[in-house]
Coordinates of C-alpha atoms and ligand atoms in Angstrom, one line a residue:
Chain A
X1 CA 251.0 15.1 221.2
X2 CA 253.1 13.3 218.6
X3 CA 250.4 14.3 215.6
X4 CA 251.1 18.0 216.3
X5 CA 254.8 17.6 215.2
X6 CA 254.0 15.9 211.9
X7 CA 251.6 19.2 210.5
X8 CA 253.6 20.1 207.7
X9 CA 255.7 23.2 208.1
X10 CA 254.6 24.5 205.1
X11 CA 250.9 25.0 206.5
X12 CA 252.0 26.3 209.7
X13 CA 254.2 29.3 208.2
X14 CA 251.2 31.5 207.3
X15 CA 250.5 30.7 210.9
X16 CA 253.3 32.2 212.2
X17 CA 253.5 35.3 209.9
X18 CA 250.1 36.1 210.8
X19 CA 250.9 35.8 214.5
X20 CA 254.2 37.6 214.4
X21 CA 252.6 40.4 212.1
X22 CA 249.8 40.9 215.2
X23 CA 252.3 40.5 217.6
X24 CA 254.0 43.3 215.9
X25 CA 251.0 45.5 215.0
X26 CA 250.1 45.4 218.9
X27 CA 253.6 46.2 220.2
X28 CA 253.4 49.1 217.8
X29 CA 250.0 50.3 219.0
X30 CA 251.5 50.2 222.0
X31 CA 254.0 52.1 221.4
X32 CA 251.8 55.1 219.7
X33 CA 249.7 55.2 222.5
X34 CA 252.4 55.9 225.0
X35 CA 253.1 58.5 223.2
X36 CA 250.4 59.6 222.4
X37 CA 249.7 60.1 226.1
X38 CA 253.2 61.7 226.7
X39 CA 252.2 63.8 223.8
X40 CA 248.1 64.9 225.8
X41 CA 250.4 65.8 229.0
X42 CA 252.1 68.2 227.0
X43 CA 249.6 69.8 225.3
X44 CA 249.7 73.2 226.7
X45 CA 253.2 74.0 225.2
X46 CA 251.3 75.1 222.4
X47 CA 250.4 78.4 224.7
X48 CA 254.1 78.6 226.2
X49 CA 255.9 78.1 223.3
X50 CA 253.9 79.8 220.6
X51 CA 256.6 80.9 218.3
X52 CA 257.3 77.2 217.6
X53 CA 253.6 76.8 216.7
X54 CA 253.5 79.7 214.8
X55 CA 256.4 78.6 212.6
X56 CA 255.2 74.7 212.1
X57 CA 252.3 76.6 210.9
X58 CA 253.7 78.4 208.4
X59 CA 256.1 75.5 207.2
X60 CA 253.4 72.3 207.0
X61 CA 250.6 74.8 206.5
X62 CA 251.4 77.6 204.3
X63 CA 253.7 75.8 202.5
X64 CA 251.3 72.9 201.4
X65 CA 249.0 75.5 199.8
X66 CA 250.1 75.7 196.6
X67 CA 250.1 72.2 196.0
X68 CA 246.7 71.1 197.6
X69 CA 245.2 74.1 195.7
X70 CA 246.5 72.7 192.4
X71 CA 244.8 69.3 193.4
X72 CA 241.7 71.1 194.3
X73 CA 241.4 72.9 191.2
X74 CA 241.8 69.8 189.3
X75 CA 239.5 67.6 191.1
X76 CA 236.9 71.0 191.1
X77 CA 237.2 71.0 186.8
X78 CA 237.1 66.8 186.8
X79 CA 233.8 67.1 189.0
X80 CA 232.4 69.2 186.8
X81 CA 233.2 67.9 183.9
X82 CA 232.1 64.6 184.9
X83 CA 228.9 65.8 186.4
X84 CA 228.2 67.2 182.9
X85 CA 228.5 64.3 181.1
X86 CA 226.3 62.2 183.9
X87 CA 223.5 64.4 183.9
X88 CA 223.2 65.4 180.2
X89 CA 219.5 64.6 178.9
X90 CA 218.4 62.9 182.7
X91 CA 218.4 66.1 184.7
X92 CA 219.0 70.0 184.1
X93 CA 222.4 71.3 184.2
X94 CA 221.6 73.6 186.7
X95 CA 221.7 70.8 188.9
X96 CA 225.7 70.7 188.4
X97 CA 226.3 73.3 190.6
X98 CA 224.4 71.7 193.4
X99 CA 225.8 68.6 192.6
X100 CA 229.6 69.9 192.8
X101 CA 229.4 71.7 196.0
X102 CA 228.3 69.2 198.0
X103 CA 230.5 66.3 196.6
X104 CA 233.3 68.3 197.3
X105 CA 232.8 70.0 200.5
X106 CA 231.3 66.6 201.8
X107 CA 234.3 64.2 200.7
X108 CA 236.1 65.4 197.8
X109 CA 238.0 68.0 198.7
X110 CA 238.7 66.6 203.3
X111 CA 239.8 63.6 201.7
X112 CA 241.8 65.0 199.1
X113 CA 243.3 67.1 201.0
X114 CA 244.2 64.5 203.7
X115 CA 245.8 62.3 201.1
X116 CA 247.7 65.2 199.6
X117 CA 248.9 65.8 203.6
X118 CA 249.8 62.5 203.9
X119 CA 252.0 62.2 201.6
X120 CA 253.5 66.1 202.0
X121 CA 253.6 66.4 205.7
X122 CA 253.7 63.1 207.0
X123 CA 256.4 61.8 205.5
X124 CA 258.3 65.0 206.0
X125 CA 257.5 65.0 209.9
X126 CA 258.8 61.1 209.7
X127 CA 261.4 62.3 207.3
X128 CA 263.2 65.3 209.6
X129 CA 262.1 63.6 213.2
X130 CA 264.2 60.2 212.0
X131 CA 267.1 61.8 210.8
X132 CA 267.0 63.3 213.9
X133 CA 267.0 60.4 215.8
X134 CA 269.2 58.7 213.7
X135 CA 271.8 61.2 214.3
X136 CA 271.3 61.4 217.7
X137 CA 270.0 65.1 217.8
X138 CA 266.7 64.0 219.4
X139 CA 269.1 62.2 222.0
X140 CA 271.5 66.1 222.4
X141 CA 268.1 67.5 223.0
X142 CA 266.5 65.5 225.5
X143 CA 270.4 65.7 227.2
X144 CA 269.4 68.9 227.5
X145 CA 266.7 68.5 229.3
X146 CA 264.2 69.1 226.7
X147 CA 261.6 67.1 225.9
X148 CA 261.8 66.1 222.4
X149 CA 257.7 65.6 222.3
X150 CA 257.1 68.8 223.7
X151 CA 259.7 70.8 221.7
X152 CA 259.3 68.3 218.3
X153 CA 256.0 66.5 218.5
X154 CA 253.6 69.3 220.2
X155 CA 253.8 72.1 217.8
X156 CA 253.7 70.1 214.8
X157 CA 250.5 67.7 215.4
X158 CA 249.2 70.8 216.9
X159 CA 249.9 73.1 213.7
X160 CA 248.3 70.2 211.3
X161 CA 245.5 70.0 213.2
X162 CA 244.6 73.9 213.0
X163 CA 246.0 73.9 209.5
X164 CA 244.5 71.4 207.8
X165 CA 240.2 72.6 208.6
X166 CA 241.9 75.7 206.9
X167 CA 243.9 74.4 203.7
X168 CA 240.5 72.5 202.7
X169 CA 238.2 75.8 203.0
X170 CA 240.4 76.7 200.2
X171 CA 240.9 73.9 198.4
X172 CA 236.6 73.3 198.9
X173 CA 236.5 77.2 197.1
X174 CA 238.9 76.8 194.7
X175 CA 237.1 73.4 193.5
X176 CA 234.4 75.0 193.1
X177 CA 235.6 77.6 190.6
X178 CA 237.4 75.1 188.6
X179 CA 234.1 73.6 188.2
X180 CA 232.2 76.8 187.2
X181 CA 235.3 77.3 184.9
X182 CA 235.1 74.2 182.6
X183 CA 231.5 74.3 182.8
X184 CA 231.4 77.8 181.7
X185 CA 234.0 77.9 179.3
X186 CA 234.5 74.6 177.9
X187 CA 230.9 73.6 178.5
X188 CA 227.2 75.3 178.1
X189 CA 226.1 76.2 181.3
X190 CA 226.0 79.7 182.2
X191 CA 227.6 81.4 185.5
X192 CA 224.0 82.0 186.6
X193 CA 223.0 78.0 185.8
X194 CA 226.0 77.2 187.8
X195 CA 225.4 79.3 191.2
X196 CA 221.8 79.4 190.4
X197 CA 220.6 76.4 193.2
X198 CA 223.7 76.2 195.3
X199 CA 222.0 78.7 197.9
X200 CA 219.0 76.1 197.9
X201 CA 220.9 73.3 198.4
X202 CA 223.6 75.0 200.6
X203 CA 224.0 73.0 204.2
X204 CA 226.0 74.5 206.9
X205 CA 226.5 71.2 208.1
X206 CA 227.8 69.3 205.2
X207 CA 230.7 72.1 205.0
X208 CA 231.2 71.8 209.3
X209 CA 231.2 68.0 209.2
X210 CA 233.7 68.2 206.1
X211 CA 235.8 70.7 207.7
X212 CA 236.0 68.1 211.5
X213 CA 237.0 65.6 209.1
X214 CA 239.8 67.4 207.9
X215 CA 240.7 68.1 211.3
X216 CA 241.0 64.7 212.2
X217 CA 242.9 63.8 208.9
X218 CA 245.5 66.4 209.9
X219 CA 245.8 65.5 213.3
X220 CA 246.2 61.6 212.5
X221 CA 248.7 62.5 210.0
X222 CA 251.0 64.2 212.1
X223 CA 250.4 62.0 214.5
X224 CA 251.5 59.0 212.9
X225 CA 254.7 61.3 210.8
X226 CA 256.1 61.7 214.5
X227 CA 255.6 58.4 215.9
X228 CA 257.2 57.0 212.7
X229 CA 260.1 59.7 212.8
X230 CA 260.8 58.8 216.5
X231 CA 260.4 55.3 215.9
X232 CA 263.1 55.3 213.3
X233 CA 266.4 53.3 213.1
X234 CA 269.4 52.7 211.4
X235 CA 270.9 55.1 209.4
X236 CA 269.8 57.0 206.0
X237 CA 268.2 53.2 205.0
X238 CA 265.7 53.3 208.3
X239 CA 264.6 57.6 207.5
X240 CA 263.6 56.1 204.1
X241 CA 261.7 53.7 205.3
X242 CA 259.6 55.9 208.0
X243 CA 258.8 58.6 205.7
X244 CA 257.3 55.2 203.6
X245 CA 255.8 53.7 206.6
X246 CA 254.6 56.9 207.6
X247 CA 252.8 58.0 203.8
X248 CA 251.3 54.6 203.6
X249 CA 249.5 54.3 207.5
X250 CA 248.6 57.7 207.6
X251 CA 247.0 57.7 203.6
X252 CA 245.2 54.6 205.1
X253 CA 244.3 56.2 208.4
X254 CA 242.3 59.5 206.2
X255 CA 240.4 56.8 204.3
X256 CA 239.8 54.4 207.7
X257 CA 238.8 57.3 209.6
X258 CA 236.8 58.9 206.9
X259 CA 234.7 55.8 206.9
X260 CA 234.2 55.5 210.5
X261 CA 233.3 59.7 210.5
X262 CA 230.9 59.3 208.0
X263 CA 229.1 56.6 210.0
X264 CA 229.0 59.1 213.1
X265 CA 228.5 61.9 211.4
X266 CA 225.4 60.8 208.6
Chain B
X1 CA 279.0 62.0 243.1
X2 CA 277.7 59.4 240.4
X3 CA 277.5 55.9 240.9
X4 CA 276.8 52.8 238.9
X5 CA 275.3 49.5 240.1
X6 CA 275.3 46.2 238.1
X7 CA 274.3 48.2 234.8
X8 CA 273.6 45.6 232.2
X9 CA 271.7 45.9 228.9
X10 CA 271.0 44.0 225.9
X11 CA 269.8 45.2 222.3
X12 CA 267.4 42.8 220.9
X13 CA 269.7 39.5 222.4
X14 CA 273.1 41.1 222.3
X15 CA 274.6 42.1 225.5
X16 CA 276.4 45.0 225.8
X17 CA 276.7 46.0 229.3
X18 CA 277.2 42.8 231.9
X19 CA 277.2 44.4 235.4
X20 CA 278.8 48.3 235.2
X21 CA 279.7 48.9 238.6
X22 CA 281.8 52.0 238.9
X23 CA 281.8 55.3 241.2
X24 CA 282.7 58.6 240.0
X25 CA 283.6 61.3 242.5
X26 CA 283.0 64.7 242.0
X27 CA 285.7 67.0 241.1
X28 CA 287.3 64.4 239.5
X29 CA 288.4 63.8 235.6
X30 CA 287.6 60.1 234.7
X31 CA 288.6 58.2 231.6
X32 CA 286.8 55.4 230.0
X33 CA 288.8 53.6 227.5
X34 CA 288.0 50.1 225.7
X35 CA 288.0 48.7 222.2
X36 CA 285.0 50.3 219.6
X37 CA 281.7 49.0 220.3
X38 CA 282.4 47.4 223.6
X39 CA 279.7 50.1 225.3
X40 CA 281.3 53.1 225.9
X41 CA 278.7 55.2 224.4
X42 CA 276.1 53.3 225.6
X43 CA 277.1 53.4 228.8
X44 CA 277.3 57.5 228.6
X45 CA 274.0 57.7 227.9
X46 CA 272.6 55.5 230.9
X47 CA 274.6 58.2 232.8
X48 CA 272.1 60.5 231.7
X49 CA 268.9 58.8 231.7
X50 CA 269.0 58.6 227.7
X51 CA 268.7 54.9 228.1
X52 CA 267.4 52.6 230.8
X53 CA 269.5 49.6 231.8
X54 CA 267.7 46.0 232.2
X55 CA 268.7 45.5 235.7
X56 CA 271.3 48.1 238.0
X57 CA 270.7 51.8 238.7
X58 CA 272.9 54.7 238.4
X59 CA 272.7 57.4 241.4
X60 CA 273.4 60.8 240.8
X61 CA 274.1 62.6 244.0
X62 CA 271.9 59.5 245.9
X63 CA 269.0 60.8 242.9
X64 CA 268.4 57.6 240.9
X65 CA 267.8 58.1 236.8
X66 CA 267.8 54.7 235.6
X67 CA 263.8 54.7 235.2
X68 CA 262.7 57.3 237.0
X69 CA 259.6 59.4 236.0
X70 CA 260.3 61.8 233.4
X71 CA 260.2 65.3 235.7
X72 CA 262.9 63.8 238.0
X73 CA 265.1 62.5 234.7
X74 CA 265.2 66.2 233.7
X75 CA 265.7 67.6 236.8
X76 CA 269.0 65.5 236.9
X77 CA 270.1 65.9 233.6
X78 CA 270.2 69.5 233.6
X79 CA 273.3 69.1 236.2
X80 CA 274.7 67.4 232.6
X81 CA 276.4 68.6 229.7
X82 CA 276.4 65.8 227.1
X83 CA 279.2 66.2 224.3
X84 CA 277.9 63.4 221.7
X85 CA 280.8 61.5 219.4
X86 CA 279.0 62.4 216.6
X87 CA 278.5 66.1 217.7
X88 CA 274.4 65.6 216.9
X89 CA 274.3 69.3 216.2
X90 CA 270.8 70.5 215.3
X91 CA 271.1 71.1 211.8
X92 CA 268.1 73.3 211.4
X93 CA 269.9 75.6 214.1
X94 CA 272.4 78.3 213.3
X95 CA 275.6 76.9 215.4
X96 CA 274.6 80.5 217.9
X97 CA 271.0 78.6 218.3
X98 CA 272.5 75.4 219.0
X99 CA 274.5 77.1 221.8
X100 CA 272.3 78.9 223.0
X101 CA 269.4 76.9 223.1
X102 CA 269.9 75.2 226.7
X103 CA 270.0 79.1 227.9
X104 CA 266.5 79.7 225.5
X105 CA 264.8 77.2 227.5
X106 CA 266.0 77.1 231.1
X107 CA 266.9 80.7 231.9
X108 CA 265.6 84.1 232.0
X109 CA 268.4 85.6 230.2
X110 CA 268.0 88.2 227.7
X111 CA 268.9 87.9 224.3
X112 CA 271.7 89.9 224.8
X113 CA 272.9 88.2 227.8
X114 CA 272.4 84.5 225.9
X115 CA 274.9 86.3 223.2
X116 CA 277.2 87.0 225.6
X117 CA 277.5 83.7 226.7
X118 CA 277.2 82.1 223.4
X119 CA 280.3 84.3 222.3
X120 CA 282.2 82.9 225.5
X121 CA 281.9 79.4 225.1
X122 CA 282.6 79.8 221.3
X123 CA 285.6 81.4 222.5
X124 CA 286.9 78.9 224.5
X125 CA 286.5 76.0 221.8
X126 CA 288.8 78.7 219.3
X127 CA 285.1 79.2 217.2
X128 CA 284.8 83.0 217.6
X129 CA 282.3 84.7 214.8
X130 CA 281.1 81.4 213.7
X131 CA 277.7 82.5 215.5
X132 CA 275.3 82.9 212.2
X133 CA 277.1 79.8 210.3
X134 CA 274.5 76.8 210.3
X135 CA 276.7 73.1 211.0
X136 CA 276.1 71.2 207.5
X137 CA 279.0 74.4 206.9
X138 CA 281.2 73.1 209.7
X139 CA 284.5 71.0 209.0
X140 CA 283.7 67.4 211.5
X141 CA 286.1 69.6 214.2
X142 CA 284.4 72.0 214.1
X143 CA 281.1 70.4 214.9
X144 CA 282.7 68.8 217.4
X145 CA 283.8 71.9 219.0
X146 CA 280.4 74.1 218.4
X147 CA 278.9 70.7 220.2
X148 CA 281.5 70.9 223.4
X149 CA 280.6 74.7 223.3
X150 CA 277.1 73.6 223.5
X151 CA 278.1 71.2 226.2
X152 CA 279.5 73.9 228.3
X153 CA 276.9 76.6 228.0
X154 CA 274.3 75.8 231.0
X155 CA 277.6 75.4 233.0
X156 CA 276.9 72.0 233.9
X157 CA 278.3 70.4 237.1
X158 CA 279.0 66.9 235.1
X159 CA 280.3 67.2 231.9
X160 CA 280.6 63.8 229.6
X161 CA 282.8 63.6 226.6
X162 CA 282.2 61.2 223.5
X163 CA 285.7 60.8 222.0
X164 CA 286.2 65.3 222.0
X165 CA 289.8 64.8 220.3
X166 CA 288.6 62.4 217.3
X167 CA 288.9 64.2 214.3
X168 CA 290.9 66.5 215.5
X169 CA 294.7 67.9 214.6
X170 CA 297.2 67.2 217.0
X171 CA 297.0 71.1 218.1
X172 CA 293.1 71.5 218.3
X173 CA 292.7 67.9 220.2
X174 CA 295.6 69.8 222.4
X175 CA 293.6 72.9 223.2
X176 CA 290.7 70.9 223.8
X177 CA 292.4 68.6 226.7
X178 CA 293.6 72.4 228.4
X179 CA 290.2 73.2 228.1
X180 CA 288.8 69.8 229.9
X181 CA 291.1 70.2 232.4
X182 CA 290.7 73.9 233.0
X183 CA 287.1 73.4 233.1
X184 CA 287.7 70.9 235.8
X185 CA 290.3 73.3 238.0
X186 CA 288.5 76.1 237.5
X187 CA 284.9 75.3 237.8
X188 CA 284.9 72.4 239.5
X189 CA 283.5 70.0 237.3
X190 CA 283.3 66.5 237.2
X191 CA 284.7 65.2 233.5
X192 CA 283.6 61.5 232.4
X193 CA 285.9 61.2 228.9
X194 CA 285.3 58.7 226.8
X195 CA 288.6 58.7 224.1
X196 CA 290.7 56.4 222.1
X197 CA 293.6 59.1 222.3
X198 CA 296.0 57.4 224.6
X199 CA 298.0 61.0 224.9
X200 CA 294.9 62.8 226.0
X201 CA 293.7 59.9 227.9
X202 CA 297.1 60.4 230.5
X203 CA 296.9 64.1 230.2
X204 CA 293.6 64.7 231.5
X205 CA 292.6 61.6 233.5
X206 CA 292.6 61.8 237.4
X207 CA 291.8 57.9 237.2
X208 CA 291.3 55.3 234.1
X209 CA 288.7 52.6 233.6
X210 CA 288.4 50.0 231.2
X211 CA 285.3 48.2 229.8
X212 CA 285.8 45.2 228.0
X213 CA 283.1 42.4 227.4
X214 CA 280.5 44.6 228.9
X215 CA 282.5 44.7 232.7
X216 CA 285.2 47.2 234.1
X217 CA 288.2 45.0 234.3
X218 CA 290.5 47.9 235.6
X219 CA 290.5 50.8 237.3
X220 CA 293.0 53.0 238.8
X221 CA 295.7 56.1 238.2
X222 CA 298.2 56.4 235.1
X223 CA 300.8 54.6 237.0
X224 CA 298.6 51.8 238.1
X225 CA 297.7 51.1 234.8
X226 CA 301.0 51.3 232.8
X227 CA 302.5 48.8 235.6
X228 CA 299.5 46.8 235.8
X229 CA 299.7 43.1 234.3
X230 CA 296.0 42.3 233.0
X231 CA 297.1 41.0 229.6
X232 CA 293.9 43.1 227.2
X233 CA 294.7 46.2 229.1
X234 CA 298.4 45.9 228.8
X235 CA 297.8 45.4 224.8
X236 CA 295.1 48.2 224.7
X237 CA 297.4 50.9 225.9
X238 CA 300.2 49.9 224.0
X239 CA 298.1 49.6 220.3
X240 CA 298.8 46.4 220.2
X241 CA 296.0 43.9 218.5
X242 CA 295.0 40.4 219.7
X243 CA 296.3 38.4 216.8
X244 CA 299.9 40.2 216.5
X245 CA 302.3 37.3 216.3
X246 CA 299.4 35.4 213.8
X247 CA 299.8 38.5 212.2
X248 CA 303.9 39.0 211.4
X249 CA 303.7 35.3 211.0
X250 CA 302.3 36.3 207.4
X251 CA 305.3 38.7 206.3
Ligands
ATP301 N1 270.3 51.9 220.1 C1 270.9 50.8 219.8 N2 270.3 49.7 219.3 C2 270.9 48.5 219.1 N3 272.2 48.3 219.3 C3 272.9 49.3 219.9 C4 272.3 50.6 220.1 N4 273.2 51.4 220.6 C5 274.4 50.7 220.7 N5 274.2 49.5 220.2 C6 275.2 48.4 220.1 O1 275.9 48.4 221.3 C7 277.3 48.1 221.1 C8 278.1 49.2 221.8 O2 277.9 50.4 221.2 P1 278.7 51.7 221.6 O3 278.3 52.8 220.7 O4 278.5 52.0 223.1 O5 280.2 51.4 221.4 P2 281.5 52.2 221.8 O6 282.2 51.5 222.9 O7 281.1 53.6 222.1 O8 282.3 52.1 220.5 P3 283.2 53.3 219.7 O9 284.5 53.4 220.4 O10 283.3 52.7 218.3 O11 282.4 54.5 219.8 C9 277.5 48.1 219.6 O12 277.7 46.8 219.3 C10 276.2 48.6 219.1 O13 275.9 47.9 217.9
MG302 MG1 281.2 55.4 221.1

């Protein structure tokens, strides 16, 4: 008993940390998971309340657009570009086009996408559910009699999750042109070249398994912007960290997940 | 009828309520007075289910809401209208949705029928035609007013007040106490007040309580507590603070 006392406290703080870190992980998880389940029991406010839907839509959906085009169009170009410079005098350009479309419809552009929503419209669920809660609005409207998962929560994991298979569709297309763009115009290859083997190569089950992905990455991400937002404390401080907490586990989540989907789904 | 039993609660080690034990009959206008951060607030929102005490229950109408499954906490609550101290107006709401969203989500009304009442309880907090202005353009009175208004719009039988008269001029915090009290004739409610306004506190209240270290240590009428000899409650009312004589020792 007595040799116990004399390990130095110096080896037994990582210890500790480590233990109070898990400690604190699981009590989170806990946490998410109730509710989560509050969350499932509610699902079917989507249907009764439709204009909130409709509006959380628009606002984390529509509104992302512009911005994870831009990213798509840049990451299309890069691909390209890249694939150019890889291939040339091993294999025929015409190969680039192949090559493009299913990088990005496969990973590039789900992933990308889900990073871009991360940090967009997770942090700004976390951002606008904490201040909420930090100035007791989420407290008025339970008062009321409302529940804040249903009326809060619901329409916006809901909206994310419908949103997001869309937003990469586009950004998957517009990658695609910025590749035949630079390749095009900056490069040799010839529209024809590009296009010319995509059909060949063209899986409709590389571009449904990217777009379930995506589906997951949006759900996850709002998921984890409204525990995070609910979860907050403490003034303007504690909103600035969630929407942190809330960009950093849900960026994480995309890239855990899309590890674990691509073992399922390949 | 509401009624507390043994309510005590801690945040993270600190105790705030140690054993609430109070009863609050219907009809009546109670007053909850007590020095800043002793738990009035937090005791206002175990009225109304917002928070779960550690050990106690509170009954409303023989219905418990201290942890009770969420469908019954919401049946309860909507006999509540729940005026916060910091007004915690939704501020992606025009101050007309904010009214009127109680009557959105519980009634059948029509639009033009949620109008109506919206205009009426803007009336009656001196707010007319403020309907389309969102809060973040509101003066802190004015909040506090669009959030009694909001209070008031589901015509709740128990109505709880968070401090209504802080941040008000003498006038407004006036109007406000006719209206607490002509809620209470007229419609019968119950009013649970919360203030630091002395004034108000003996205009309005049927009966006074006083928390201090997490307990009621009084409880009675205006008379009872002005000739009443428990030394903190006897300073409270008067303003004075603990240290006084230390204090003028100084100057
Ligand atoms: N959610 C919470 N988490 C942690 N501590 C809390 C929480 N809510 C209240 N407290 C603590 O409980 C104590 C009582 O707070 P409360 O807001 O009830 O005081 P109060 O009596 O209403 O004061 P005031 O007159 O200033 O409004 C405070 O010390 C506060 O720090
Ligand atoms: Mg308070």
């Amino acid at each position: 008993m007595s040799r116990a006392v004399t390990i130095p406290a110096i080896l037994l703080a990582p210890v500790q940390l480590i233990g109070k870190l898990l400690l604190e992980f699981t009590s989170e998880l806990g946490r998410f998971g109730i509710l989560m389940g509050r969350i499932t029991k509610e699902l079917g406010a989507i249907f009764s309340r439709r204009e909130l839907f409709i509006r959380e839509c628009v606002r984390l959906g529509v509104e992302s657009l512009p911005l994870v085009l831009l990213v798509g169009l840049f990451t299309g170009a890069v691909s390209g570009w890249q694939l150019h410079y890889q291939l040339e005098g091993y294999m025929p350009f015409d190969m680039i086009g192949p090559g493009v479309f299913k990088s990005i419809v496969l990973e590039m552009g789900p992933v990308l996408t889900g990073l871009v929503i991360s940090g967009r419209v997770a942090a700004s669920i976390a951002a606008e559910l904490g201040t909420m809660k930090v100035t007791e609005q989420i407290d008025a409207l339970e008062s009321m009699a409302i529940s804040s998962t249903r009326y809060l929560a619901v329409p916006r994991i809901a909206a994310m999750t419908m949103m997001t298979p869309v937003l990469v569709t586009q950004v998957n297309f517009i990658a695609i042109m910025g590749a035949w763009f630079v390749t095009t115009v900056f490069l040799s290859l010839t529209s024809s070249q590009f296009f010319g083997l995509i059909p060949s190569f063209f899986d409709l089950y590389d571009v449904f398994s990217g777009l379930l992905k995506s589906l997951f990455f949006g759900m996850s991400s709002a998921m984890i912007g409204c525990y995070v937002g609910f979860d907050a404390s403490g003034g303007a401080e504690g909103v600035g960290s969630a929407t942190i907490k809330a960009f950093v586990w849900s960026s994480l989540t995309v890239l855990v997940l899309d590890f674990l989907l691509a073992m399922i789904l390949f | 009828m509401i009624i507390s039993r043994g309510i005590k609660k801690s945040f993270g080690g600190k105790q705030v309520l140690r054993g609430v034990d109070m009863q609050i009959d219907s009809g009546e206008s109670l007053v909850i007075i007590g020095q800043s951060g002793c738990g009035k607030s937090v005791f206002l929102k175990h009225l109304v289910g917002l928070l779960d005490p550690d050990a106690g229950e509170i009954l409303v109408d023989g219905d418990r809401i201290s942890n009770a499954k969420r469908a019954d906490v919401y049946r309860i609550r909507m006999k509540f209208g729940v005026l916060f101290q910091s007004a915690a107006l939704f501020d992606s709401m025009s101050v007309e949705q904010n009214v009127g969203l109680g009557l959105v989500e519980h009634t059948k009304m029509t639009k033009g029928e949620i109008d109506k009442r919206v205009a009426e309880c803007l009336e009656m907090v001196s707010l007319s035609g403020i309907q389309k202005q969102m809060p973040s353009e509101l003066s802190g009175g004015m909040r506090k007013r669009v959030g009694l208004a909001r209070a008031i719009a589901m015509k709740p039988q128990y109505i709880l007040y968070d401090e209504p008269t802080t941040g008000l001029d003498p006038i407004t915090a006036d109007s406000i106490n006719d209206l607490i009290i002509q809620m209470q004739q007229e419609l019968k409610v119950t009013s649970i007040i919360v203030t630091h306004d002395m004034v108000s506190a003996f205009k309005i209240a049927d009966r006074l309580v006083m928390l201090h270290l997490g307990r009621v240590i009084f409880s009675g009428t205006e008379q009872e507590i002005k000739t009443q000899s428990i030394d903190i409650v006897r300073r409270f009312i008067a303003g004075e603070s603990e240290d006084k004589q230390v204090v003028t020792h100084y100057f």
